[in-house]
GROMACS .gro file of N, CA, C and O in nm:
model
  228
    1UNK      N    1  16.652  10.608  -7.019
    1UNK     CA    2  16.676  10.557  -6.886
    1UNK      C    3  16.812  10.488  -6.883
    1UNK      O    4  16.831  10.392  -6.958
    2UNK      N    5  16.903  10.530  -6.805
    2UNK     CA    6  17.020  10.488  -6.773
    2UNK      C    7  17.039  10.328  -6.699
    2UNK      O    8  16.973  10.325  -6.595
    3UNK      N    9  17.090  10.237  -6.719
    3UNK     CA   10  17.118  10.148  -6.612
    3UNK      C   11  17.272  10.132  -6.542
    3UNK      O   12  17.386  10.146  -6.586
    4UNK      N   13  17.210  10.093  -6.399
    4UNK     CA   14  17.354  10.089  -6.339
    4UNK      C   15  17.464  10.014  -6.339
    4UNK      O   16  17.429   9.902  -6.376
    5UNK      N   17  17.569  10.016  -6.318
    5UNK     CA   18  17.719   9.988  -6.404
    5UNK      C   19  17.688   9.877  -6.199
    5UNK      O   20  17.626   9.903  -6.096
    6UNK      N   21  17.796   9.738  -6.259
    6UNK     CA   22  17.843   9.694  -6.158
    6UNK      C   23  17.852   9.785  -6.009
    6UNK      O   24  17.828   9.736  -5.898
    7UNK      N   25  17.877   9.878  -6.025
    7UNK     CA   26  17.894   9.934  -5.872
    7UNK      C   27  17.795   9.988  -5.819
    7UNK      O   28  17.797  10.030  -5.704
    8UNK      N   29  17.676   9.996  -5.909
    8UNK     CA   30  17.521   9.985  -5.833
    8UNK      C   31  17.569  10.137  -5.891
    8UNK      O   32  17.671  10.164  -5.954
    9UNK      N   33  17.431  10.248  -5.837
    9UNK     CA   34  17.387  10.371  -5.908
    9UNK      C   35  17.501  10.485  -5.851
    9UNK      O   36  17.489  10.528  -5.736
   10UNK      N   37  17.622  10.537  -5.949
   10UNK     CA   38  17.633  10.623  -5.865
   10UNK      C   39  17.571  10.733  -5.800
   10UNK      O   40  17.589  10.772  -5.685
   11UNK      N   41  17.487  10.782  -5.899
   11UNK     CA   42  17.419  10.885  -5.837
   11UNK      C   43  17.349  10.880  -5.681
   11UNK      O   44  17.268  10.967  -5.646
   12UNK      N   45  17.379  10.798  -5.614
   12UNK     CA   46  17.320  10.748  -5.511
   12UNK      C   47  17.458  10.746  -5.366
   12UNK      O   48  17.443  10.722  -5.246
   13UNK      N   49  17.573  10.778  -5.437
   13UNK     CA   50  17.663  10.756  -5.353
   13UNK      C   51  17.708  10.882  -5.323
   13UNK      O   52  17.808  10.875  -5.252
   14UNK      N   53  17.675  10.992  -5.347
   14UNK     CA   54  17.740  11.135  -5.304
   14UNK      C   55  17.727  11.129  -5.153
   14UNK      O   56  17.828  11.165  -5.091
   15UNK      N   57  17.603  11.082  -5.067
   15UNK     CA   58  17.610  11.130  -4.951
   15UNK      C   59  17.669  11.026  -4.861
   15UNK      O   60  17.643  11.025  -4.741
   16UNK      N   61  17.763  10.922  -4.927
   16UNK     CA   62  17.865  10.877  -4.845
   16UNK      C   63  17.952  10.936  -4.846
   16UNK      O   64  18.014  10.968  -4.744
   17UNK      N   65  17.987  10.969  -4.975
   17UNK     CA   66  18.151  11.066  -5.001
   17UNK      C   67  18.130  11.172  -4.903
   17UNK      O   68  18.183  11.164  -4.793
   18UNK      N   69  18.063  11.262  -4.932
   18UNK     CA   70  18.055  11.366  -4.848
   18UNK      C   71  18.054  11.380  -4.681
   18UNK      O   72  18.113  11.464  -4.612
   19UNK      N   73  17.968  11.273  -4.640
   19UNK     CA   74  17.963  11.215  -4.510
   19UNK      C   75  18.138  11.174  -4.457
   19UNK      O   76  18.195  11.200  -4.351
   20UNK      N   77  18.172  11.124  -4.541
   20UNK     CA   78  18.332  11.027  -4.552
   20UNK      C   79  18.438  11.169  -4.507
   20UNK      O   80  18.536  11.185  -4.433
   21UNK      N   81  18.349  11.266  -4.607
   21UNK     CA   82  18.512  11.393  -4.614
   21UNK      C   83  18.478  11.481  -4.509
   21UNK      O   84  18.574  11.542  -4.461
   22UNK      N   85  18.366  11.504  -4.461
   22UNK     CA   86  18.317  11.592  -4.333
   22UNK      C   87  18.386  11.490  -4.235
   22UNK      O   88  18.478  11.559  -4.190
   23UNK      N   89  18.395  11.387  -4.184
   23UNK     CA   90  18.376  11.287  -4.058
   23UNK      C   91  18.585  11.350  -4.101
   23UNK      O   92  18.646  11.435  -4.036
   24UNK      N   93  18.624  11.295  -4.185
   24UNK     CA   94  18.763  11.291  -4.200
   24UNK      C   95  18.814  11.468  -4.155
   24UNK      O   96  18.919  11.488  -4.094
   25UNK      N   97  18.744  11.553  -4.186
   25UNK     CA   98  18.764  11.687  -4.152
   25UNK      C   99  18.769  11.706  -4.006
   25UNK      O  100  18.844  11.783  -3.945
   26UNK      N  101  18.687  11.632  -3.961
   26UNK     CA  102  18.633  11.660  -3.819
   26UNK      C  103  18.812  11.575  -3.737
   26UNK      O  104  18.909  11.617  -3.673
   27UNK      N  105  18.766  11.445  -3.792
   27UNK     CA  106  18.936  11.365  -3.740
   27UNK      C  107  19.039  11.434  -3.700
   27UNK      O  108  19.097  11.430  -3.591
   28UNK      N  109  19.071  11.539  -3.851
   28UNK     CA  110  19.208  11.595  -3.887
   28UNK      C  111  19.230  11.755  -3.798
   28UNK      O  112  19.336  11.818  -3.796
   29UNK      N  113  19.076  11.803  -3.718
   29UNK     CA  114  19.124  11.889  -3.587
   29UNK      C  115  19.041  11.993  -3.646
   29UNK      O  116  19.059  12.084  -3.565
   30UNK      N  117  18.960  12.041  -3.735
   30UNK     CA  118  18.893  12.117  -3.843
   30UNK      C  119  18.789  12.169  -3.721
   30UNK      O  120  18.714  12.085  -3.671
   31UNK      N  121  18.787  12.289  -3.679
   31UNK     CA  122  18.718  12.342  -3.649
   31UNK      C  123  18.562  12.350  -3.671
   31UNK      O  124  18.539  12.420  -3.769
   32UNK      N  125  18.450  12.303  -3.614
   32UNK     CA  126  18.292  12.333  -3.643
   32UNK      C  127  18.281  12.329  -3.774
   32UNK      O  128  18.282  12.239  -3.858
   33UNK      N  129  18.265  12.491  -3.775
   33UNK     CA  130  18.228  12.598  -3.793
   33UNK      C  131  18.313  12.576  -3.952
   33UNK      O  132  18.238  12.540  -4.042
   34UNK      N  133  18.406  12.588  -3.975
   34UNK     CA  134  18.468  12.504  -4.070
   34UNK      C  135  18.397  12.379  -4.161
   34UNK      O  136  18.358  12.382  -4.278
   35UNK      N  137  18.394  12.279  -4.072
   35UNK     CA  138  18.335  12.166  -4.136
   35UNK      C  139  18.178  12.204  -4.171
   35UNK      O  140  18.155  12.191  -4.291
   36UNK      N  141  18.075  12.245  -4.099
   36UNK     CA  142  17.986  12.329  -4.158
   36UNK      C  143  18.032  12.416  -4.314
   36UNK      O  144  17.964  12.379  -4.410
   37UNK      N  145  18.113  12.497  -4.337
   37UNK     CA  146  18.110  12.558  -4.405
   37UNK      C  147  18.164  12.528  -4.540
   37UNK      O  148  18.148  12.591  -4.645
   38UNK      N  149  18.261  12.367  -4.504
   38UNK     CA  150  18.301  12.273  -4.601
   38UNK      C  151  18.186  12.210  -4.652
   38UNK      O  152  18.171  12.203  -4.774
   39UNK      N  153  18.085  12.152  -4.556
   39UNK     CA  154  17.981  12.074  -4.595
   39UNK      C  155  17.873  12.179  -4.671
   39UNK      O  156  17.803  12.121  -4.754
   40UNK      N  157  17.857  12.267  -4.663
   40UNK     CA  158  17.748  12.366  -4.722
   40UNK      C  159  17.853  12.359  -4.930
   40UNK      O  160  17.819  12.298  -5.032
   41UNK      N  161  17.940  12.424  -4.911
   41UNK     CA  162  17.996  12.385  -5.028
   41UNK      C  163  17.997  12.274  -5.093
   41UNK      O  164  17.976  12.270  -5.214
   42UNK      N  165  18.017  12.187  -5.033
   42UNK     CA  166  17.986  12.027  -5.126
   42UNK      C  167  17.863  12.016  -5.146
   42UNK      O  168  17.859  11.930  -5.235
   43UNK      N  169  17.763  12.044  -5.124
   43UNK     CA  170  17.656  12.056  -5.126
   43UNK      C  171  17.589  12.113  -5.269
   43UNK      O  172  17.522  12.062  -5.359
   44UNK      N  173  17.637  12.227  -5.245
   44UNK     CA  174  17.594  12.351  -5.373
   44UNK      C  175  17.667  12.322  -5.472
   44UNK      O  176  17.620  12.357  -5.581
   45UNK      N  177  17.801  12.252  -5.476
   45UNK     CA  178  17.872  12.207  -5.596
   45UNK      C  179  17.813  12.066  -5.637
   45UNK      O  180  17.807  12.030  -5.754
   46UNK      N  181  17.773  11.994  -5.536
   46UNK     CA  182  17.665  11.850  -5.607
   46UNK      C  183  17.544  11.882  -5.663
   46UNK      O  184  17.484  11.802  -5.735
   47UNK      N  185  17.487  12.029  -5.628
   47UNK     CA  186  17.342  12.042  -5.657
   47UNK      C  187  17.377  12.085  -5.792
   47UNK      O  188  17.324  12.034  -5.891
   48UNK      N  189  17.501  12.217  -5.802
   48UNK     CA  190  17.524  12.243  -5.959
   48UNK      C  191  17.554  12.130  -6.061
   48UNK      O  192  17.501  12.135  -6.173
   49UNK      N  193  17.631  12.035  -6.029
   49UNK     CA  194  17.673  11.959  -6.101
   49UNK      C  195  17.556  11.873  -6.187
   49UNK      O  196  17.547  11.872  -6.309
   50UNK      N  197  17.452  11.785  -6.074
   50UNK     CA  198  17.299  11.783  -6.051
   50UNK      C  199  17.231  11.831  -6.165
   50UNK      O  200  17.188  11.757  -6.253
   51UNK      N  201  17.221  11.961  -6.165
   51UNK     CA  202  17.166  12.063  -6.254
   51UNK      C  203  17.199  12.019  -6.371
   51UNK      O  204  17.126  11.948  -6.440
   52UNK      N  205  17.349  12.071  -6.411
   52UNK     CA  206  17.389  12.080  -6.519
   52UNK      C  207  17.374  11.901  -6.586
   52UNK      O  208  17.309  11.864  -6.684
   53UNK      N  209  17.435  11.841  -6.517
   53UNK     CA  210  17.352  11.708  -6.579
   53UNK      C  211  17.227  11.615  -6.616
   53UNK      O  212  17.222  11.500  -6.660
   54UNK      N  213  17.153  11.685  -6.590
   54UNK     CA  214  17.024  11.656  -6.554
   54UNK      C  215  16.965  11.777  -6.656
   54UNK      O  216  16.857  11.822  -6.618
   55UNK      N  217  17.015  11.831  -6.771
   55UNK     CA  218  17.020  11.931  -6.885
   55UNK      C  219  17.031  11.849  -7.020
   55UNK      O  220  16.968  11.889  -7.118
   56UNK      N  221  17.114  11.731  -7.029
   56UNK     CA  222  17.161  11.615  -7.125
   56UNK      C  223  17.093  11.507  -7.126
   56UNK      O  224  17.142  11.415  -7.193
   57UNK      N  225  16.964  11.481  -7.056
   57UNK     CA  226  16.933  11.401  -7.060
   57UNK      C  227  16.798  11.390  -7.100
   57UNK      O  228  16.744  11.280  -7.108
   0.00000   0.00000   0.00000
């Protein structure tokens, strides 16, 4: 069992980042349909990552 470092759990903070870079996409003039298709990717690259770490432990 892991404990969390001063900045509290990261594993718990992806769906701000992600929230943070969609909202900033949307700001910067990013089409829908786009930001949908940005957000589906961050997604499947947190779930792989997820995976593969969750293999080491």
């Amino acid at each position: 069992m892991t404990t969390p470092g001063p900045q509290g759990d990261k594993h718990r903070s992806w769906p701000y980042a992600v929230t943070a870079v969609l909202a900033l996409a949307l700001q910067q003039g990013w089409e829908p349909r786009d930001v949908a298709a940005l957000g589906t990717v961050l997604l499947v690259l947190i779930a792989l990552v997820q995976s593969a770490g969750s293999r080491g432990e």
